[in-house]
Amino acid sequence: MKAYLSRQLQAVLSTIEGVPSDFELQFQAPARPEQGDLASNFAMQLAKKVGSNPRAFAERVLSEVQLDPDRIAGVEIAGPGFINFRFSSVYLRKGLYEILAKGANFGRSAQGAGKKAMVEYVSANPTGPLTVGHGRNAVLGDTMANLLNWAGYDVTREYYFNDAGRQMRVLAQSVRARYLELIWPECPMKKLGTGEDAVWVPVSFPDGGYQGAYIIDIAASLLDEKGDGLIEDRDWLSDEVPEAELAPFKEKAISLIFKDIDQTMRRIGVKMDTFFNEHTLYTDGKVEATLTALRDTGLVFDDDGAVWFKTSTFGKDKETVLVKSSGEPTYRLPDMAYHVEKLKRGYDLCIDLFGADHIDTYPDVLNALNVLGYDAQKIQVVIYQFVTLMRGGEAVKMSTRKANFVTLDDLMDEVGEDVTRYFFLAVSPNTHINFDLDLAKADAEKNPAFYLQYAHARIHQIISKAAEVGLTIQPESDLTALTHDRELALIKTMLQFPDEILATVKSLQPQRLINYLREVAEAFHAFYHDCRIIGEAPDVAQARFNLACAAQHVVRNGLNILGLSTPEKM
């Protein structure tokens, strides 16, 4: 309905001098049902621009707009210039028929038809298990990909990683040191840290090495597979070990860690389409080509042995290093090359999921794309805030054998996959999450994560009981018996579903969909409280049964988009 009203009103507004060509109509539900079904304040927004007062401007537009009476039963101007629209009973019945006819596809649209979209998310390097922070990234990215798919886009889910460079060497050195500990009982050890955080490691353990017990597991696996003959000199310190000797430790670590990451992602419902290795940007010459192209713009210069990007041109306080004096690129340069590669692959929309620590750095990548002649507006960056685990009102650090940080698997072990996904999605990405473990483990009555699933289960049980007395879904049956306020309110709420999906895609705020589905659930509970199905007159019972089936479609489709299960009983 919002799309329809926008088209009809824009057809009039486009002919009026003073109305900006890019003006976007906004609609919202009035505060009270008696005020109508949708309202817009465009007359108040535009009155000054067109040299009129709001009510007079509203009257002018409404005198010219063409509205189908089978869709809109009435239009009123209220207060200083609000315009209230009332839906017709024909529109509501046709809408309900549409829900029943489309079923599992109700809510899908063709807005993105013919367009390619990429969502790049998770993108954790293979140095250890996925953290809780990675979990929020994974769930947000997966849900955004689902939303784009429902909006008609051809969606690719991509995982970007780097299995080369210093951190991979440190990973290999860490596994080698733990392997040495396993094959050499007299291996000299050193103590890292103090107190409860203290860890004993071999003397050959590298500075900044990976301390989690998963490193020991990798070393033990390598010992079982290859035996104890992988080390040439037990006395070598970490930086003395040649690359050739580190190779099997690196390869085994990457293999097992990626296997663990894949299992964790699948557990939380995430499956990637493509994996992109940052290292190929170097071997294929794309990093160097990007740097050369940037030099040609005149916005790159050399100073103190380093290569700099003139980011002051774009309003930053200082210039930004692209290549260190050591010759090692900072991560901005391969990121620039990677995004050039994304756009060259023909994507119309690319969504990046970044943690809050990237908030000051991603604009450099977008600025580079612009100066290189690419359309940086095709890149949309979603910044998400971090997660703090809470218990008893205080921040906690869960004890874990696997790593010296909280893993995503640890969290799912404690509260479950569905609850984990829900809590990550229930608030705006740009809001810090205080993940209340006590609430997340509460029973269904107290736990907000179960509210939507409880609604789905309740609807299913109601439909099952009605089916036992002979009711079956009849999409073409007479719906004129649906006249109760609760019935009409539920239909109106459900018909918002396609618009809510598109609005969520536009805002990239998945919590919008959760909030909407709660409204559907509340409207259904209110309907069923006042409107029985079994025992009513046949036409009323059939119409209400169809209405319950439609509600199940909407709630189930919404849960599927969110990646949450759809239980039939709870």
XYZ file of N, CA and C in Angstrom, residues 233-431:
597
model
N 65.978 -28.463 14.489
C 66.819 -28.014 15.600
C 65.910 -27.562 16.745
N 65.934 -28.326 17.855
C 65.066 -28.003 18.985
C 65.440 -26.691 19.664
N 66.656 -26.225 19.461
C 67.121 -25.017 20.149
C 66.825 -23.730 19.389
N 66.295 -23.846 18.211
C 65.963 -22.638 17.455
C 64.899 -21.822 18.206
N 65.099 -20.520 18.257
C 64.047 -19.637 18.747
C 63.069 -19.375 17.606
N 61.958 -18.754 17.931
C 60.881 -18.647 16.942
C 61.328 -17.975 15.647
N 62.094 -16.891 15.763
C 62.478 -16.151 14.560
C 63.609 -16.810 13.796
N 64.190 -17.878 14.352
C 65.279 -18.577 13.673
C 64.776 -19.734 12.819
N 63.518 -20.074 12.977
C 62.975 -21.229 12.257
C 62.743 -20.861 10.794
N 63.312 -21.622 9.854
C 63.116 -21.298 8.430
C 61.668 -21.556 7.991
N 61.271 -20.858 6.924
C 59.906 -20.977 6.428
C 59.566 -22.414 6.044
N 60.536 -23.139 5.472
C 60.271 -24.507 5.030
C 59.843 -25.390 6.194
N 60.463 -25.185 7.353
C 60.093 -25.999 8.514
C 58.744 -25.587 9.072
N 58.385 -24.299 8.946
C 57.104 -23.824 9.472
C 55.915 -24.259 8.610
N 56.194 -24.601 7.336
C 55.117 -24.870 6.381
C 54.109 -25.911 6.860
N 54.540 -27.100 7.324
C 53.526 -28.086 7.740
C 52.709 -27.637 8.943
N 53.313 -26.845 9.815
C 52.584 -26.341 10.984
C 51.531 -25.316 10.559
N 51.910 -24.476 9.607
C 50.964 -23.484 9.093
C 49.815 -24.157 8.361
N 50.145 -25.103 7.479
C 49.116 -25.761 6.686
C 48.123 -26.505 7.574
N 48.615 -27.222 8.571
C 47.731 -27.978 9.454
C 46.859 -27.039 10.271
N 47.447 -25.954 10.750
C 46.684 -24.999 11.559
C 45.556 -24.385 10.745
N 45.871 -23.934 9.535
C 44.851 -23.313 8.690
C 43.740 -24.305 8.380
N 44.099 -25.530 8.058
C 43.117 -26.545 7.705
C 42.157 -26.833 8.859
N 42.706 -27.058 10.049
C 41.858 -27.414 11.188
C 41.045 -26.221 11.695
N 41.650 -25.037 11.667
C 40.922 -23.857 12.139
C 39.775 -23.522 11.194
N 40.017 -23.614 9.883
C 38.930 -23.358 8.939
C 37.826 -24.409 9.078
N 38.197 -25.631 9.351
C 37.192 -26.672 9.574
C 36.341 -26.333 10.790
N 36.992 -25.856 11.837
C 36.280 -25.465 13.056
C 35.373 -24.266 12.794
N 35.889 -23.285 12.044
C 35.090 -22.097 11.716
C 33.865 -22.486 10.906
N 34.056 -23.372 9.931
C 32.937 -23.794 9.085
C 31.873 -24.509 9.918
N 32.285 -25.366 10.834
C 31.331 -26.077 11.687
C 30.554 -25.101 12.562
N 31.251 -24.090 13.087
C 30.592 -23.104 13.935
C 29.598 -22.288 13.119
N 29.991 -21.869 11.919
C 29.082 -21.091 11.070
C 27.839 -21.915 10.718
N 28.037 -23.174 10.358
C 26.891 -24.004 10.002
C 25.973 -24.197 11.209
N 26.577 -24.294 12.371
C 25.773 -24.476 13.581
C 24.831 -23.301 13.812
N 25.303 -22.097 13.489
C 24.455 -20.921 13.702
C 23.685 -20.544 12.437
N 23.737 -21.426 11.428
C 22.919 -21.236 10.238
C 23.541 -20.423 9.133
N 24.871 -20.329 9.089
C 25.560 -19.507 8.095
C 26.307 -20.411 7.118
N 26.058 -20.204 5.841
C 26.759 -20.952 4.796
C 27.179 -19.980 3.698
N 28.459 -19.966 3.399
C 29.011 -19.038 2.417
C 28.930 -19.599 0.997
N 28.847 -18.690 0.023
C 28.886 -19.071 -1.382
C 30.313 -19.067 -1.921
N 31.096 -18.062 -1.518
C 32.454 -17.920 -2.037
C 33.414 -17.521 -0.920
N 34.681 -17.911 -1.096
C 35.752 -17.510 -0.194
C 36.809 -16.786 -1.030
N 37.247 -15.631 -0.561
C 38.218 -14.836 -1.317
C 39.474 -14.678 -0.464
N 40.596 -15.131 -0.999
C 41.869 -15.088 -0.286
C 42.605 -13.786 -0.594
N 42.835 -12.990 0.420
C 43.533 -11.716 0.240
C 44.882 -11.912 -0.456
N 45.526 -13.024 -0.168
C 46.866 -13.259 -0.718
C 46.856 -13.231 -2.246
N 45.728 -13.616 -2.868
C 45.674 -13.613 -4.338
C 45.727 -12.199 -4.903
N 45.369 -11.221 -4.113
C 45.463 -9.836 -4.579
C 46.920 -9.436 -4.816
N 47.821 -10.070 -4.051
C 49.254 -9.801 -4.233
C 49.812 -10.634 -5.381
N 49.486 -11.935 -5.378
C 50.059 -12.811 -6.401
C 49.539 -12.474 -7.796
N 48.335 -11.914 -7.879
C 47.775 -11.528 -9.182
C 48.113 -10.086 -9.560
N 48.886 -9.410 -8.729
C 49.331 -8.053 -9.047
C 48.284 -6.971 -8.842
N 47.175 -7.295 -8.165
C 46.094 -6.320 -8.044
C 46.367 -5.254 -6.991
N 47.128 -5.598 -5.965
C 47.503 -4.591 -4.971
C 48.429 -3.559 -5.600
N 49.409 -4.050 -6.346
C 50.352 -3.145 -6.999
C 49.641 -2.295 -8.053
N 48.710 -2.904 -8.788
C 47.977 -2.164 -9.812
C 47.121 -1.067 -9.185
N 46.535 -1.360 -8.030
C 45.727 -0.348 -7.336
C 46.594 0.798 -6.868
N 47.773 0.480 -6.329
C 48.674 1.528 -5.864
C 49.145 2.393 -7.036
N 49.451 1.757 -8.152
C 49.876 2.512 -9.337
C 48.769 3.448 -9.816
N 47.551 2.951 -9.828
C 46.419 3.777 -10.257
C 46.210 4.954 -9.313
N 46.402 4.726 -8.025
C 46.267 5.818 -7.057
C 47.373 6.850 -7.250
N 48.570 6.389 -7.560
C 49.672 7.331 -7.831
C 49.320 8.230 -9.009
N 48.665 7.654 -9.998
C 48.320 8.424 -11.182
C 47.324 9.542 -10.885
N 46.605 9.433 -9.784
C 45.649 10.489 -9.422
C 46.343 11.679 -8.769
N 47.609 11.505 -8.373
C 48.337 12.567 -7.686
C 48.043 12.638 -6.203
N 47.303 11.676 -5.678
C 46.921 11.697 -4.259
C 47.750 10.740 -3.417
N 48.821 10.204 -4.004
C 49.730 9.324 -3.279
C 51.139 9.891 -3.398
N 51.861 9.875 -2.276
C 53.230 10.404 -2.292
C 54.112 9.575 -1.363
N 55.438 9.731 -1.529
C 56.421 9.021 -0.709
C 57.042 9.987 0.286
N 57.225 9.491 1.524
C 57.869 10.315 2.553
C 58.407 9.400 3.647
N 59.655 9.638 4.075
C 60.297 8.840 5.131
C 60.284 7.352 4.799
N 60.408 7.032 3.536
C 60.465 5.632 3.126
C 59.117 4.954 3.041
N 58.030 5.662 3.399
C 56.679 5.093 3.360
C 55.884 5.699 2.212
N 54.782 5.055 1.881
C 53.877 5.547 0.845
C 52.602 6.032 1.526
N 52.169 7.255 1.189
C 51.052 7.897 1.893
C 49.906 8.224 0.934
N 48.704 8.202 1.484
C 47.486 8.603 0.767
C 47.054 9.957 1.325
N 46.825 10.929 0.437
C 46.504 12.295 0.880
C 45.053 12.373 1.369
N 44.814 11.776 2.527
C 43.454 11.748 3.065
C 43.012 13.097 3.619
N 43.959 14.039 3.793
C 43.552 15.389 4.211
C 42.684 16.036 3.126
N 42.850 15.562 1.886
C 42.026 16.059 0.784
C 40.539 15.818 1.049
N 40.252 14.767 1.846
C 38.865 14.375 2.112
C 38.402 14.786 3.506
N 39.201 15.665 4.151
C 38.768 16.199 5.430
C 39.404 15.579 6.651
N 40.300 14.601 6.468
C 40.961 14.014 7.634
C 42.053 14.955 8.133
N 42.391 14.820 9.392
C 43.388 15.697 9.995
C 44.796 15.427 9.486
N 45.042 14.202 9.060
C 46.401 13.866 8.626
C 46.354 12.874 7.480
N 47.521 12.669 6.870
C 47.609 11.723 5.764
C 47.667 10.292 6.323
N 47.457 9.319 5.435
C 47.327 7.929 5.863
C 48.363 7.067 5.155
N 49.055 6.223 5.912
C 50.071 5.340 5.357
C 49.413 4.184 4.614
N 49.870 3.966 3.395
C 49.426 2.803 2.625
C 50.474 1.694 2.623
N 51.747 2.095 2.583
C 52.846 1.127 2.635
C 53.858 1.627 3.662
N 54.165 0.782 4.640
C 55.108 1.165 5.691
C 56.531 1.279 5.136
N 57.387 1.906 5.908
C 58.786 2.053 5.479
C 59.465 0.696 5.337
N 58.929 -0.334 5.996
C 59.468 -1.688 5.875
C 59.104 -2.336 4.541
N 58.197 -1.680 3.805
C 57.728 -2.241 2.541
C 56.447 -3.036 2.675
N 55.970 -3.195 3.900
C 54.736 -3.966 4.138
C 53.514 -3.060 3.988
N 52.550 -3.421 3.151
C 51.342 -2.610 3.017
C 50.513 -2.639 4.307
N 49.884 -1.534 4.638
C 48.878 -1.564 5.703
C 47.628 -2.219 5.124
N 46.711 -2.611 5.995
C 45.554 -3.360 5.487
C 44.644 -2.514 4.607
N 44.792 -1.179 4.637
C 43.942 -0.343 3.779
C 44.188 -0.623 2.299
N 45.449 -0.807 1.923
C 45.770 -0.971 0.502
C 45.152 -2.241 -0.080
N 45.334 -3.422 0.522
C 44.644 -4.590 -0.044
C 43.123 -4.468 0.045
N 42.603 -3.768 1.053
C 41.156 -3.537 1.122
C 40.684 -2.722 -0.077
N 41.482 -1.726 -0.456
C 41.141 -0.940 -1.643
C 41.140 -1.820 -2.888
N 42.166 -2.638 -3.025
C 42.258 -3.531 -4.188
C 41.103 -4.526 -4.193
N 40.738 -5.012 -3.017
C 39.637 -5.982 -2.909
C 38.312 -5.355 -3.343
N 38.065 -4.121 -2.945
C 36.801 -3.482 -3.308
C 36.763 -3.088 -4.789
N 37.920 -2.783 -5.357
C 37.979 -2.595 -6.810
C 37.573 -3.899 -7.492
N 38.093 -4.999 -6.973
C 37.779 -6.307 -7.536
C 36.284 -6.628 -7.399
N 35.690 -6.273 -6.271
C 34.252 -6.494 -6.075
C 33.447 -5.792 -7.170
N 33.756 -4.520 -7.370
C 32.992 -3.739 -8.343
C 33.262 -4.210 -9.765
N 34.462 -4.684 -10.035
C 34.755 -5.211 -11.363
C 33.983 -6.496 -11.643
N 33.573 -7.172 -10.589
C 32.792 -8.399 -10.775
C 31.329 -8.092 -11.085
N 30.980 -6.815 -11.142
C 29.654 -6.434 -11.614
C 28.569 -6.378 -10.565
N 28.933 -6.252 -9.305
C 27.908 -6.158 -8.266
C 27.295 -4.762 -8.240
N 25.988 -4.733 -8.129
C 25.264 -3.465 -8.044
C 25.218 -2.939 -6.617
N 25.379 -3.837 -5.669
C 25.346 -3.470 -4.258
C 26.293 -4.392 -3.500
N 27.175 -3.800 -2.706
C 28.103 -4.565 -1.876
C 27.944 -4.092 -0.429
N 27.641 -5.014 0.450
C 27.479 -4.680 1.863
C 28.653 -5.248 2.637
N 29.307 -4.390 3.417
C 30.418 -4.795 4.273
C 29.971 -4.738 5.721
N 30.294 -5.761 6.486
C 30.023 -5.778 7.929
C 31.340 -5.573 8.662
N 31.470 -4.437 9.363
C 32.700 -4.119 10.083
C 32.417 -3.846 11.549
N 33.360 -4.232 12.399
C 33.279 -3.882 13.807
C 33.562 -2.406 14.008
N 33.220 -1.916 15.200
C 33.340 -0.484 15.489
C 34.773 0.018 15.378
N 35.759 -0.891 15.450
C 37.157 -0.464 15.338
C 37.514 -0.045 13.913
N 36.607 -0.244 12.966
C 36.864 0.167 11.583
C 36.207 1.501 11.225
N 35.570 2.125 12.179
C 34.749 3.283 11.856
C 35.564 4.436 11.279
N 36.833 4.528 11.646
C 37.666 5.618 11.146
C 38.474 5.235 9.910
N 38.397 3.969 9.507
C 39.272 3.519 8.429
C 38.551 3.228 7.111
N 37.311 2.756 7.175
C 36.662 2.380 5.914
C 36.435 3.574 4.980
N 36.269 4.830 5.496
C 36.114 5.941 4.547
C 37.306 6.091 3.603
N 38.503 5.697 4.043
C 39.669 5.781 3.160
C 39.479 4.893 1.932
N 38.903 3.707 2.143
C 38.669 2.789 1.034
C 37.644 3.385 0.067
N 36.571 3.941 0.599
C 35.541 4.533 -0.258
C 36.088 5.729 -1.032
N 36.901 6.552 -0.378
C 37.502 7.701 -1.065
C 38.427 7.248 -2.185
N 39.165 6.171 -1.938
C 40.046 5.647 -2.984
C 39.236 5.174 -4.188
N 38.125 4.503 -3.930
C 37.282 4.038 -5.036
C 36.766 5.209 -5.863
N 36.355 6.264 -5.181
C 35.844 7.442 -5.890
C 36.899 8.067 -6.786
N 38.107 8.263 -6.254
C 39.134 8.931 -7.055
C 39.614 8.034 -8.193
N 39.400 6.722 -8.054
C 39.782 5.808 -9.124
C 38.686 5.680 -10.184
N 37.577 6.381 -9.966
C 36.519 6.402 -10.963
C 35.439 5.364 -10.776
N 35.423 4.686 -9.629
C 34.386 3.692 -9.351
C 33.250 4.340 -8.556
N 32.104 3.718 -8.604
C 30.937 4.237 -7.899
C 30.924 3.691 -6.480
N 31.483 4.460 -5.553
C 31.575 4.013 -4.161
C 30.215 3.943 -3.490
N 29.192 4.543 -4.106
C 27.857 4.464 -3.519
C 27.291 3.049 -3.598
N 27.912 2.212 -4.404
C 27.491 0.812 -4.455
C 27.969 0.033 -3.233
N 28.858 0.641 -2.463
C 29.366 0.003 -1.247
C 28.615 0.574 -0.050
N 27.944 -0.264 0.705
C 27.274 0.165 1.925
C 27.927 -0.534 3.105
N 28.386 0.253 4.044
C 29.106 -0.273 5.202
C 28.189 -0.270 6.417
N 28.092 -1.415 7.058
C 27.341 -1.529 8.303
C 28.354 -1.706 9.436
N 28.369 -0.740 10.343
C 29.248 -0.804 11.510
C 28.448 -1.371 12.678
N 28.955 -2.424 13.270
C 28.275 -2.986 14.436
C 29.147 -2.814 15.685
N 28.482 -2.590 16.796
C 29.180 -2.417 18.063
C 29.476 -3.777 18.703
N 30.245 -3.739 19.761
C 30.738 -4.974 20.361
C 29.743 -5.553 21.360
N 30.068 -6.715 21.856
C 29.185 -7.473 22.733
C 29.870 -7.684 24.078
N 29.153 -7.399 25.150
C 29.626 -7.690 26.506
C 28.707 -8.730 27.126
N 29.264 -9.824 27.568
C 28.464 -10.846 28.238
C 28.232 -10.428 29.687
N 26.975 -10.538 30.116
C 26.585 -10.097 31.455
C 25.948 -11.259 32.208
N 26.246 -11.334 33.500
C 25.569 -12.285 34.384
C 25.404 -11.628 35.739
N 24.153 -11.635 36.231
C 23.899 -10.990 37.510
C 24.167 -9.499 37.476
N 24.007 -8.895 36.295
C 24.222 -7.464 36.158
C 25.668 -7.049 36.018
N 26.585 -8.007 35.942
C 28.017 -7.685 35.835
C 28.637 -8.370 34.626
N 29.624 -7.701 34.062
C 30.336 -8.275 32.924
C 31.089 -9.518 33.382
N 31.063 -10.541 32.542
C 31.722 -11.793 32.902
C 32.640 -12.239 31.777
N 33.595 -13.058 32.157
C 34.446 -13.726 31.178
C 34.281 -15.215 31.409
N 33.664 -15.871 30.444
C 33.416 -17.300 30.587
C 34.734 -18.070 30.552
N 34.839 -19.054 31.410
C 36.017 -19.905 31.420
C 35.928 -20.889 30.264
N 36.977 -20.981 29.493
C 36.948 -21.868 28.338
C 38.302 -22.522 28.143
N 38.299 -23.824 27.876
C 39.547 -24.534 27.620
C 40.053 -24.253 26.223
N 39.126 -23.971 25.335
C 39.483 -23.904 23.925
C 40.360 -22.713 23.580
N 40.112 -21.569 24.210
C 40.857 -20.358 23.857
C 40.876 -19.426 25.051
N 41.743 -18.394 24.973
C 41.790 -17.416 26.070
C 40.830 -16.270 25.790
N 39.744 -16.571 25.133
C 38.665 -15.615 24.906
C 37.377 -16.429 24.782
N 36.234 -15.738 24.800
C 34.954 -16.426 24.702
C 34.665 -16.752 23.243
N 34.460 -18.016 22.944
C 34.166 -18.407 21.572
C 32.657 -18.384 21.333
N 32.309 -18.305 20.059
C 30.902 -18.354 19.687
C 30.294 -19.698 20.083
N 31.062 -20.767 19.949
C 30.564 -22.081 20.367
C 30.273 -22.119 21.861
N 31.139 -21.487 22.660
C 30.894 -21.423 24.106
C 29.541 -20.795 24.398
N 29.263 -19.687 23.717
C 28.005 -18.975 23.942
C 26.812 -19.833 23.519
N 26.912 -20.468 22.354
C 25.803 -21.305 21.895
C 25.612 -22.520 22.795
N 26.702 -23.055 23.324
C 26.589 -24.164 24.268
C 25.763 -23.767 25.483
N 25.901 -22.526 25.913
C 25.227 -22.086 27.131
C 23.787 -21.670 26.901
N 23.494 -20.980 25.771
C 22.138 -20.430 25.614
C 21.400 -20.971 24.393
N 22.074 -21.666 23.486
C 21.420 -22.201 22.296
C 21.591 -21.318 21.075
N 21.406 -21.926 19.905
C 21.632 -21.220 18.646
C 20.567 -20.155 18.383
N 19.300 -20.506 18.553
C 18.224 -19.551 18.270
C 18.315 -18.327 19.170
N 18.563 -18.554 20.445
C 18.645 -17.436 21.389
C 19.824 -16.541 21.033
N 20.936 -17.152 20.657
C 22.115 -16.377 20.262
C 21.788 -15.485 19.076
N 21.171 -16.066 18.047
C 20.816 -15.271 16.867
C 19.861 -14.143 17.245
N 18.839 -14.467 18.016
C 17.835 -13.459 18.358
C 18.480 -12.287 19.097
N 19.286 -12.558 20.104
C 19.880 -11.473 20.894
C 20.806 -10.611 20.037
N 21.487 -11.206 19.069
C 22.348 -10.421 18.182
C 21.542 -9.533 17.245
N 20.308 -9.957 16.920
C 19.491 -9.224 15.948
C 18.511 -8.246 16.582
N 18.254 -8.384 17.870
C 17.144 -7.657 18.496
C 17.410 -6.172 18.688
N 18.651 -5.746 18.573
C 18.972 -4.328 18.721
C 19.721 -3.852 17.485
N 19.736 -2.555 17.287
C 20.399 -1.973 16.131
C 21.877 -2.361 16.090
N 22.429 -2.635 14.893
C 23.859 -2.959 14.809
C 24.753 -1.915 15.449
N 24.354 -0.627 15.397
C 25.215 0.408 15.961
C 25.007 0.620 17.453
N 24.319 -0.321 18.101
C 24.124 -0.270 19.550
C 24.923 -1.381 20.207
